[in-house]
RNA sequence: GUCCCAGUAGCUCAGCGGAUAGAGCGGCUGCCUUCUAAGCAGCGGGCCGGGGGUUCGAAUCCCUCCUGGGACGCCA
């Protein structure tokens, strides 16, 4: 028998999950995989086919019902190495697979698949398990309590959050939800770029608007922020503080007005994000890295490691020595650090100071070129670069009908997150962004999004939840107690199809935590809703048959638990009525 | 010029080594005396950008070309 590779052992650990009433059990997919592995080992031990290294055994969910609940192509993969007909391998494997109480049967199917069917009784019992466990049914233990930080949005506090940033916001908050469900200890963080040029420009712009607001002649600085929101900010500052800043030195006034403006801007950003359910555990100040001399320490570490070189009056990070295309300036010839330098310090802080096991950054596509050098500098600081994952969310192109909307904060042409939520609503907005994988560019037609809002798939999913709530309300009004309902009565095709969808959520949580691709959640939720609507239309729940009524009410409750949980993971509300 | 991402139904997008390629929207046709019709059932719709390869098997992997977006600063 082949000893499982260390990699396989790791995997089996990753796939365990707790939280069921009968103690720790394993994801069903993983159980099936293990059984096939066992079967292969036994077949080889018995000499049914030559003993060779068993390739990675993968189990998939076939799309066609007649192919069973799981399918495995191991025989096809084995065929060449053992020089046998794959169908013959499959046939010899079938009787070796231990069925246990989960599996009904295993079939060999041409050209050499193993099709695995789950036992009806096992599926039915999951309904009880879901009702007992509640939302925790979906939880897995992939993270094993490891500390992971998700840093996202981190928009410069020079203006409100706009539509493009919203994609990253929705993505990050959902990932954080899922990672938590997968057993990680999660910190959601917003990095405040409160140091550097852009902030100086913002302060100076705000100061100019302030002077204008108190009736003085003032010009925006070159390249300054032209957005109307700064005019409003300035007016509000005047309302609260009068013209006292106009009487101080320009330098001091810019500092004080700027400080006020920064705080107000951050508050606007926080509120706008909260409106689509995005909240943070930590707001981390870039300036703090300098004030606590963590920046200086990081630079010193790089210098000691021989990663810095002085040239043309600037200090460079010699990334070419680490296989990069070019070196990067860390300290400019004017003595000021670059954004890259504080980023190095920031990531040193994340790993070495705060001790996160893993860090996930969500960036816009316009920062994509910075990934290699950030990884390089993390490595140069003696940290393992693979602990850092940078997810690049592609651009969101805005349209209004046929007209393209160009978003530029400095020019002030912004479609803000606030506008978007006002037009489309937070639920549709989250669902819409979430349904697309981050690496595909998307076109957001504001007209269409608004028009579609009644036909948006999010309502389809939410409606299923509202129907569930309605049935449970009726049951309660009629004083029905279904705790003793017998799940063995759930045998209709619509009932079984629904149960099959319900049991998928833990596996989905596992795979999203693994691949960091939450766009599968909305698709799952839609499929689950479809299964429920189908059930609803074919199986009347509350009837004059008390036994069947109780059993079906249990299924309805279990459906509500899983549907609400998948909506919760996406940050979408689960309405009781619609 | 170099690097990254994308190209799948009329539109917006899933699928990323498995069996006859999917969903929503839009179009057409049926279904409300029964727990919400924001629902269900059905019809139509595709050289999976082109061309080569690898494989028992390719929308999926490799090469190449085309198209669109992004990145290549002592900006962030």
XYZ file of C-alpha atoms (C1' of nucleotides) in Angstrom:
654
model
C 0.000 0.000 0.000
C 1.116 3.478 -0.787
C 1.651 5.667 2.211
C -0.241 8.890 1.730
C 2.047 11.759 0.922
C 2.512 14.483 3.550
C 0.494 16.690 1.291
C -2.471 14.354 1.439
C -2.250 14.173 5.207
C -2.366 17.949 5.361
C -5.392 18.023 3.158
C -7.316 15.545 5.233
C -6.724 17.746 8.240
C -7.919 20.784 6.360
C -11.131 19.092 5.451
C -12.319 18.238 8.923
C -15.014 20.270 10.500
C -16.636 20.416 13.861
C -19.917 21.749 15.171
C -22.205 18.835 14.502
C -24.022 17.322 17.372
C -22.242 13.999 16.991
C -18.832 15.568 17.374
C -16.117 16.104 14.847
C -16.867 14.753 11.405
C -15.429 15.218 7.976
C -16.787 16.930 4.937
C -18.673 14.366 2.905
C -16.562 15.019 -0.179
C -13.451 14.250 1.777
C -14.982 11.096 3.212
C -15.782 9.865 -0.263
C -12.279 10.702 -1.415
C -10.754 8.771 1.469
C -12.883 5.714 0.713
C -11.753 5.663 -2.890
C -8.175 5.996 -1.754
C -8.753 3.003 0.524
C -10.304 1.049 -2.311
C -7.330 1.728 -4.563
C -4.923 0.617 -1.852
C -6.862 -2.555 -1.198
C -7.166 -3.405 -4.874
C -3.427 -3.049 -5.244
C -2.755 -5.111 -2.125
C -4.911 -7.879 -3.571
C -3.063 -7.684 -6.850
C -6.130 -6.651 -8.850
C -3.869 -4.251 -10.663
C -0.191 -3.396 -10.357
C 0.907 -1.372 -7.361
C 1.940 2.041 -8.545
C 1.940 5.414 -6.917
C -1.692 6.448 -6.739
C -2.169 9.814 -8.391
C -3.960 12.613 -6.595
C -7.514 11.405 -6.162
C -10.048 14.066 -7.011
C -13.724 13.820 -6.438
C -16.084 16.081 -8.302
C -19.743 16.932 -8.230
C -21.135 15.841 -11.590
C -23.625 18.115 -13.261
C -25.907 15.294 -14.336
C -28.100 13.526 -11.868
C -27.589 10.064 -13.335
C -23.875 10.388 -12.653
C -24.547 10.363 -8.956
C -23.605 12.684 -6.141
C -19.904 12.351 -6.754
C -17.759 11.200 -9.614
C -14.151 10.157 -9.698
C -11.958 9.667 -12.742
C -9.231 7.726 -10.965
C -9.539 4.693 -13.279
C -8.947 6.904 -16.308
C -5.906 8.416 -14.687
C -4.575 5.028 -13.673
C -5.123 3.373 -17.051
C -1.868 4.281 -18.700
C 0.390 3.489 -15.733
C -1.126 0.082 -15.039
C -1.722 -0.655 -18.740
C -5.291 -1.728 -18.302
C -8.615 -0.751 -19.763
C -9.999 2.052 -17.550
C -13.444 0.462 -17.494
C -11.908 -2.739 -16.172
C -10.076 -0.820 -13.442
C -13.326 0.864 -12.491
C -15.137 -2.465 -12.319
C -12.457 -3.937 -10.072
C -12.480 -0.867 -7.842
C -16.234 -0.780 -7.305
C -16.529 -3.678 -4.822
C -13.523 -2.405 -2.876
C -15.122 0.909 -1.903
C -16.432 0.778 1.672
C -19.915 2.251 1.506
C -20.484 2.956 5.181
C -23.701 4.603 6.237
C -23.204 7.498 3.844
C -23.036 5.825 0.466
C -25.727 3.859 -1.294
C -23.748 2.484 -4.196
C -20.765 2.942 -6.442
C -21.020 2.315 -10.152
C -18.503 1.955 -12.925
C -19.489 4.150 -15.865
C -17.875 4.386 -19.287
C -15.294 5.378 -20.267
C -13.963 4.762 -16.763
C -15.647 6.833 -14.124
C -16.703 5.854 -10.655
C -20.116 7.290 -9.891
C -20.988 7.516 -6.225
C -24.519 7.793 -4.895
C -25.315 8.976 -1.383
C -27.757 7.077 0.772
C -31.172 8.678 1.071
C -31.141 8.102 4.821
C -27.851 9.960 5.203
C -29.166 12.931 3.254
C -32.382 12.979 5.256
C -30.461 12.959 8.513
C -28.657 16.127 7.422
C -31.945 17.966 7.776
C -31.941 17.135 11.474
C -28.272 18.025 11.691
C -28.887 21.443 10.153
C -31.838 22.200 12.403
C -29.770 21.219 15.450
C -26.563 23.003 14.467
C -28.153 26.155 13.054
C -25.909 28.496 11.083
C -22.858 26.723 12.519
C -23.642 23.813 10.194
C -21.776 25.722 7.501
C -18.636 26.188 9.552
C -15.429 24.298 8.877
C -12.058 24.256 10.523
C -9.701 24.974 7.648
C -8.183 27.926 9.458
C -7.558 26.121 12.725
C -7.565 29.434 14.514
C -4.751 30.916 12.448
C -4.721 34.677 12.422
C -5.430 36.208 9.062
C -5.676 39.856 8.195
C -7.776 41.076 5.315
C -6.814 44.581 4.287
C -9.139 46.193 1.821
C -10.606 49.428 0.475
C -7.843 51.616 1.999
C -8.911 54.499 -0.199
C -6.886 57.681 0.257
C -8.932 59.848 2.573
C -8.970 62.674 0.044
C -12.528 62.107 -1.052
C -15.545 59.837 -0.736
C -15.531 56.175 -1.739
C -16.580 55.695 -5.337
C -18.049 52.843 -7.286
C -14.736 51.333 -8.310
C -13.664 50.920 -4.694
C -16.950 49.313 -3.839
C -16.021 46.153 -5.628
C -13.010 45.635 -3.378
C -15.077 46.570 -0.337
C -17.712 43.950 -1.049
C -15.115 41.358 -1.947
C -13.043 41.967 1.167
C -15.904 41.991 3.625
C -17.320 38.791 2.182
C -13.963 37.054 2.235
C -13.571 38.051 5.858
C -16.985 36.537 6.644
C -16.139 33.294 4.909
C -12.677 32.989 6.431
C -14.225 33.413 9.838
C -16.735 30.674 9.053
C -13.791 28.541 7.962
C -12.142 28.763 11.340
C -9.721 31.634 10.901
C -9.297 34.430 13.372
C -9.932 37.383 11.088
C -8.974 41.049 11.342
C -10.511 43.428 8.818
C -8.307 46.394 8.282
C -8.383 49.729 6.509
C -4.998 51.307 5.838
C -5.193 55.077 6.044
C -2.754 56.778 3.712
C -2.516 59.866 5.866
C 1.064 60.705 4.935
C 2.564 61.867 1.661
C 1.948 64.211 -1.240
C -1.637 63.480 -1.993
C -2.661 64.375 1.528
C -0.676 67.626 1.375
C -2.480 68.459 -1.810
C -5.795 67.593 -0.223
C -5.069 69.799 2.785
C -4.052 72.701 0.576
C -7.140 72.244 -1.599
C -9.412 72.204 1.410
C -7.706 75.296 2.797
C -8.296 77.123 -0.472
C -11.989 76.175 -0.366
C -12.123 77.300 3.217
C -10.748 80.718 2.346
C -13.279 80.982 -0.468
C -16.009 80.030 1.974
C -15.125 82.922 4.253
C -15.175 85.234 1.253
C -11.490 85.496 0.470
C -9.893 85.181 -2.890
C -8.059 81.866 -3.103
C -6.897 79.501 -5.813
C -6.809 75.733 -5.717
C -3.216 74.523 -5.837
C -1.888 73.005 -9.050
C -3.428 69.625 -9.594
C -5.577 70.151 -6.506
C -8.820 68.393 -5.692
C -11.654 70.043 -7.572
C -14.563 68.029 -6.276
C -17.609 69.871 -5.056
C -17.549 67.832 -1.845
C -14.580 69.931 -0.690
C -16.630 73.097 -1.103
C -19.267 71.565 1.151
C -16.673 70.402 3.639
C -15.210 73.903 3.766
C -18.639 75.419 4.378
C -19.289 73.044 7.227
C -15.944 73.846 8.763
C -16.833 77.528 8.580
C -20.187 76.781 10.180
C -18.507 74.976 13.051
C -15.363 77.042 13.501
C -16.009 80.428 11.883
C -13.188 82.221 10.161
C -10.521 81.645 12.795
C -8.299 79.599 10.490
C -8.194 82.508 8.054
C -6.458 84.560 10.702
C -3.549 82.238 11.361
C -0.453 81.626 9.326
C -1.034 79.707 6.123
C 1.143 76.872 7.333
C -0.653 76.441 10.629
C -4.075 76.886 9.050
C -3.413 74.193 6.469
C -2.331 71.865 9.238
C -5.396 72.522 11.389
C -7.950 72.649 8.606
C -6.323 69.591 7.104
C -6.560 67.695 10.360
C -10.248 68.529 10.589
C -10.781 67.628 6.965
C -9.041 64.280 7.342
C -11.173 63.346 10.296
C -14.366 64.394 8.538
C -13.382 62.532 5.382
C -12.687 59.339 7.296
C -16.058 59.625 8.955
C -17.753 60.015 5.583
C -15.892 56.971 4.287
C -16.763 54.931 7.347
C -20.445 55.793 7.070
C -20.639 55.167 3.341
C -19.050 51.749 3.746
C -21.267 50.898 6.701
C -24.252 51.555 4.439
C -23.326 48.476 2.390
C -22.421 46.455 5.449
C -18.675 46.957 5.297
C -17.050 47.476 8.654
C -13.510 47.262 9.958
C -11.854 45.993 13.103
C -8.873 48.238 12.649
C -8.141 51.572 11.000
C -4.387 51.681 10.619
C -2.572 54.970 10.171
C 0.371 55.228 7.797
C 1.587 58.245 9.724
C 1.801 56.076 12.814
C 4.524 54.004 11.164
C 6.742 57.082 11.117
C 5.781 58.362 14.539
C 6.497 55.022 16.164
C 9.735 54.758 14.153
C 8.687 51.415 12.700
C 9.466 52.890 9.330
C 12.991 53.738 10.424
C 13.446 50.240 11.855
C 12.311 48.635 8.614
C 14.714 50.690 6.545
C 17.489 49.821 8.963
C 16.716 46.116 8.623
C 16.862 46.370 4.858
C 20.136 48.260 5.081
C 21.635 45.606 7.337
C 20.501 42.945 4.932
C 22.403 44.686 2.165
C 19.228 45.439 0.212
C 19.693 49.192 -0.021
C 21.949 51.277 -2.243
C 22.451 55.021 -2.519
C 22.464 56.417 -6.001
C 21.734 59.796 -7.553
C 20.970 61.148 -4.112
C 18.204 58.623 -3.474
C 18.060 55.369 -1.536
C 17.052 52.369 -3.611
C 15.755 48.946 -2.745
C 17.992 46.705 -4.828
C 15.284 44.356 -6.020
C 17.223 43.433 -9.152
C 19.415 41.340 -6.859
C 16.246 39.405 -5.974
C 15.281 38.799 -9.577
C 13.136 41.872 -10.161
C 13.200 43.855 -13.373
C 14.382 47.000 -11.693
C 15.283 48.647 -8.445
C 12.802 50.796 -6.570
C 13.323 54.089 -4.858
C 12.565 54.019 -1.148
C 13.791 57.425 -0.104
C 13.707 60.206 -2.647
C 16.592 62.603 -3.141
C 14.555 65.221 -1.300
C 14.705 62.984 1.742
C 11.036 61.964 1.691
C 10.080 58.300 1.704
C 8.047 56.852 -1.155
C 4.768 55.073 -0.796
C 6.652 51.861 -1.400
C 8.841 52.528 1.650
C 5.929 52.931 4.016
C 4.314 49.892 2.448
C 7.406 47.885 3.308
C 7.193 49.113 6.880
C 3.463 48.421 6.958
C 3.950 44.827 5.938
C 6.798 44.392 8.367
C 4.337 45.569 10.980
C 1.657 43.144 9.836
C 3.862 40.086 10.015
C 6.684 40.777 12.446
C 5.075 43.218 14.879
C 1.469 42.072 14.945
C 2.204 38.478 14.040
C -0.488 37.673 11.484
C 0.001 34.189 10.078
C -1.426 35.261 6.821
C -2.221 38.555 5.134
C -4.611 39.153 2.268
C -4.533 42.518 0.507
C -7.219 43.512 -1.925
C -5.988 46.037 -4.448
C -7.329 47.637 -7.568
C -5.924 46.668 -10.948
C -4.048 49.955 -11.116
C -1.753 48.680 -8.340
C -1.128 45.350 -9.963
C 2.459 46.203 -10.906
C 3.400 46.679 -7.260
C 2.813 43.118 -6.225
C 6.205 41.642 -7.210
C 8.241 44.286 -5.439
C 6.126 44.135 -2.303
C 6.646 40.380 -2.220
C 10.333 40.955 -2.806
C 10.634 43.402 0.064
C 8.687 41.110 2.381
C 11.180 38.388 1.536
C 14.089 40.764 2.037
C 12.776 41.478 5.521
C 13.206 37.798 6.304
C 9.511 36.976 6.073
C 7.976 34.222 3.979
C 6.363 35.939 0.962
C 3.814 33.165 0.504
C 2.138 34.348 3.696
C 1.053 37.394 1.698
C -1.690 37.114 -0.904
C -2.617 40.087 -3.022
C -5.947 39.865 -4.776
C -6.299 42.200 -7.707
C -9.819 43.385 -8.387
C -10.147 44.498 -11.980
C -11.559 47.833 -12.988
C -15.166 48.757 -12.896
C -16.036 50.767 -15.966
C -18.986 53.005 -15.450
C -21.644 53.795 -17.971
C -24.863 55.678 -17.977
C -26.638 54.155 -20.901
C -24.224 54.628 -23.751
C -22.255 57.320 -22.062
C -19.018 56.369 -20.368
C -18.432 57.893 -16.968
C -14.831 58.592 -16.180
C -14.155 58.641 -12.476
C -11.520 61.045 -11.322
C -11.460 62.181 -7.759
C -9.271 65.161 -8.479
C -11.513 66.452 -11.238
C -14.476 65.785 -9.032
C -16.371 63.598 -11.480
C -17.318 60.879 -9.119
C -20.111 58.433 -8.881
C -19.893 57.730 -5.212
C -20.757 54.646 -3.294
C -23.445 56.726 -1.651
C -25.045 57.523 -5.028
C -24.916 53.878 -5.961
C -26.579 52.677 -2.777
C -29.250 55.329 -3.141
C -29.992 54.128 -6.678
C -29.601 50.378 -6.430
C -29.796 49.540 -2.732
C -27.176 47.793 -0.622
C -28.336 44.213 -1.201
C -28.477 44.388 -4.980
C -25.219 46.287 -4.973
C -23.379 43.623 -2.958
C -24.892 40.754 -4.886
C -24.070 42.365 -8.220
C -20.403 42.928 -7.377
C -20.037 39.591 -5.671
C -21.383 37.537 -8.536
C -18.438 38.383 -10.744
C -14.982 36.998 -10.253
C -12.541 39.755 -9.266
C -10.221 39.210 -12.202
C -12.815 39.939 -14.823
C -13.372 43.546 -15.705
C -16.923 44.580 -15.364
C -19.114 47.175 -16.843
C -21.500 48.807 -14.459
C -24.336 50.460 -16.282
C -25.995 52.683 -13.738
C -29.159 52.970 -15.785
C -29.374 49.241 -16.191
C -28.603 48.485 -12.565
C -31.427 50.747 -11.564
C -33.826 49.374 -14.144
C -32.915 45.809 -13.308
C -33.394 46.257 -9.647
C -36.788 44.549 -9.663
C -35.504 41.679 -11.782
C -32.182 41.359 -10.027
C -31.305 37.810 -8.993
C -30.850 38.993 -5.437
C -34.610 39.365 -5.135
C -35.092 35.869 -6.427
C -32.931 34.570 -3.594
C -34.441 36.839 -0.982
C -37.929 35.913 -2.096
C -37.192 32.272 -1.359
C -36.222 33.297 2.148
C -39.365 35.393 2.563
C -41.471 32.412 1.461
C -39.746 30.222 4.017
C -40.391 32.776 6.709
C -44.024 32.948 5.621
C -44.544 29.208 5.932
C -42.890 29.109 9.343
C -45.095 32.005 10.437
C -48.185 30.102 9.357
C -47.032 27.008 11.200
C -46.508 28.999 14.335
C -49.908 30.682 14.072
C -51.488 27.254 13.805
C -49.522 26.109 16.814
C -47.749 23.350 14.899
C -44.866 21.718 16.711
C -42.651 19.903 14.266
C -39.694 19.077 16.482
C -40.544 15.385 16.307
C -40.986 15.415 12.557
C -39.585 12.324 10.869
C -37.128 13.251 8.131
C -37.427 9.739 6.665
C -40.705 10.902 5.125
C -38.846 13.334 2.883
C -38.539 11.265 -0.264
C -40.033 13.275 -3.118
C -37.551 14.239 -5.868
C -38.086 17.923 -5.016
C -37.313 17.245 -1.363
C -34.195 15.237 -2.095
C -32.943 17.817 -4.597
C -33.366 20.518 -1.979
C -31.514 18.517 0.668
C -28.684 17.879 -1.782
C -28.248 21.633 -2.173
C -28.413 22.264 1.560
C -25.504 19.988 2.379
C -23.235 21.803 -0.073
C -22.727 24.921 2.014
C -19.942 23.638 4.303
C -18.026 22.481 1.252
C -18.538 25.834 -0.369
C -17.227 27.632 2.703
C -14.223 25.336 2.600
C -13.519 25.960 -1.055
C -14.048 29.720 -0.901
C -11.677 29.940 2.062
C -9.243 27.863 0.050
C -9.420 29.630 -3.289
C -10.409 33.071 -1.999
C -13.063 33.243 -4.713
C -16.313 34.273 -3.082
C -18.135 34.754 -6.378
C -19.384 31.184 -6.009
C -21.577 32.251 -3.108
C -24.204 34.140 -5.120
C -24.372 31.297 -7.605
C -24.862 28.791 -4.849
C -27.526 30.939 -3.222
C -29.350 31.186 -6.540
C -29.272 27.416 -7.018
C -30.493 26.869 -3.497
C -33.333 29.327 -4.084
C -34.233 27.504 -7.297
C -34.340 24.200 -5.431
C -36.557 25.742 -2.800
C -38.972 27.379 -5.261
C -39.259 24.065 -7.082
C -40.026 22.272 -3.832
C -42.509 24.967 -2.883
C -44.411 24.595 -6.107
C -44.630 20.834 -5.939
C -44.880 20.011 -2.266
C -47.495 21.699 -0.165
C -45.991 21.942 3.303
C -48.895 22.468 5.677
C -51.582 19.890 4.912
C -53.975 17.697 6.869
C -51.309 15.002 7.039
C -49.640 15.825 10.374
C -46.619 13.530 9.952
C -45.722 14.799 6.497
C -46.394 18.379 7.588
C -43.917 18.051 10.455
C -41.266 16.502 8.262
C -41.647 19.181 5.621
C -41.640 21.974 8.164
C -38.288 20.670 9.334
C -37.000 20.786 5.800
C -38.332 24.320 5.435
C -36.598 25.359 8.629
C -33.336 23.760 7.521
C -33.647 25.569 4.183
C -34.167 28.830 6.014
C -31.090 28.250 8.137
C -28.849 27.543 5.161
C -30.285 30.230 2.912
C -30.051 32.874 5.635
C -26.501 31.781 6.364
C -25.401 32.057 2.752
C -26.983 35.502 2.557
C -25.297 36.445 5.819
C -21.910 35.396 4.470
C -22.498 37.680 1.499
C -23.633 40.518 3.727
C -27.053 40.516 2.079
C -30.182 40.808 4.186
C -32.606 37.916 4.573
C -36.077 39.490 4.640
C -38.979 37.921 6.547
C -41.478 39.417 4.116
C -41.381 40.899 0.658
C 8.312 47.485 -26.308
C 7.662 44.434 -21.492
C 4.267 42.518 -17.724
C -0.892 41.443 -15.628
C -6.294 40.521 -16.593
C -10.157 39.417 -19.928
C -12.529 37.488 -24.802
C -18.225 31.540 -23.686
C -26.080 32.575 -25.851
C -28.688 39.167 -28.167
C -26.826 41.450 -22.979
C -24.298 40.592 -18.000
C -21.515 36.605 -16.469
C -20.451 31.247 -14.238
C -17.786 26.864 -15.574
C -10.918 26.538 -15.761
C -8.540 18.650 -17.316
C -13.801 14.848 -17.525
C -19.413 12.483 -19.639
C -24.719 16.046 -24.393
C -21.110 23.711 -22.139
C -24.675 26.538 -17.794
C -27.401 30.740 -15.004
C -29.775 35.473 -14.816
C -31.745 39.255 -17.907
C -34.173 40.040 -22.636
C -37.781 37.246 -26.539
C -41.946 33.635 -27.233
C -45.853 29.968 -24.841
C -48.574 28.009 -20.816
C -49.804 27.897 -15.088
C -52.853 31.755 -9.414
C -60.586 28.829 -5.562
C -54.506 25.774 -2.044
C -48.501 28.139 2.874
C -46.443 35.196 -1.095
C -46.952 34.548 -9.256
C -40.614 39.059 -6.858
C -42.802 32.078 -8.383
C -43.170 27.461 -11.626
C -43.153 24.679 -16.389
C -41.749 24.906 -21.541
C -39.606 26.959 -26.403
C -35.846 29.420 -29.011
C -30.782 30.902 -28.702
C -23.363 28.782 -29.009
C -17.278 27.007 -34.874
C -16.390 28.611 -25.828
C -11.764 35.212 -30.237
C -8.425 32.612 -34.552
C -4.625 28.931 -35.486
C -1.272 25.162 -33.863
C 0.060 21.544 -30.093
C -0.120 18.172 -25.215
C -3.837 14.271 -23.539
C -7.756 8.395 -23.490
C -10.423 13.437 -23.088
C -9.303 20.688 -23.925
C -13.921 26.191 -23.068
C -10.266 24.525 -19.304
C -3.113 23.131 -19.955
C 1.213 24.923 -23.514
C 2.779 28.028 -27.876
C 1.336 31.845 -31.259
C -1.613 35.618 -33.263
C -5.899 39.125 -32.933
C -9.075 42.404 -29.883
C -10.279 45.184 -25.289
C -8.702 46.947 -20.287
C -4.791 47.899 -16.786
C 0.402 48.527 -15.214
C 5.373 49.850 -16.364
C 7.790 57.658 -12.280
C 12.561 60.032 -6.947
C 2.930 59.886 -7.860
C -0.331 57.299 -4.651
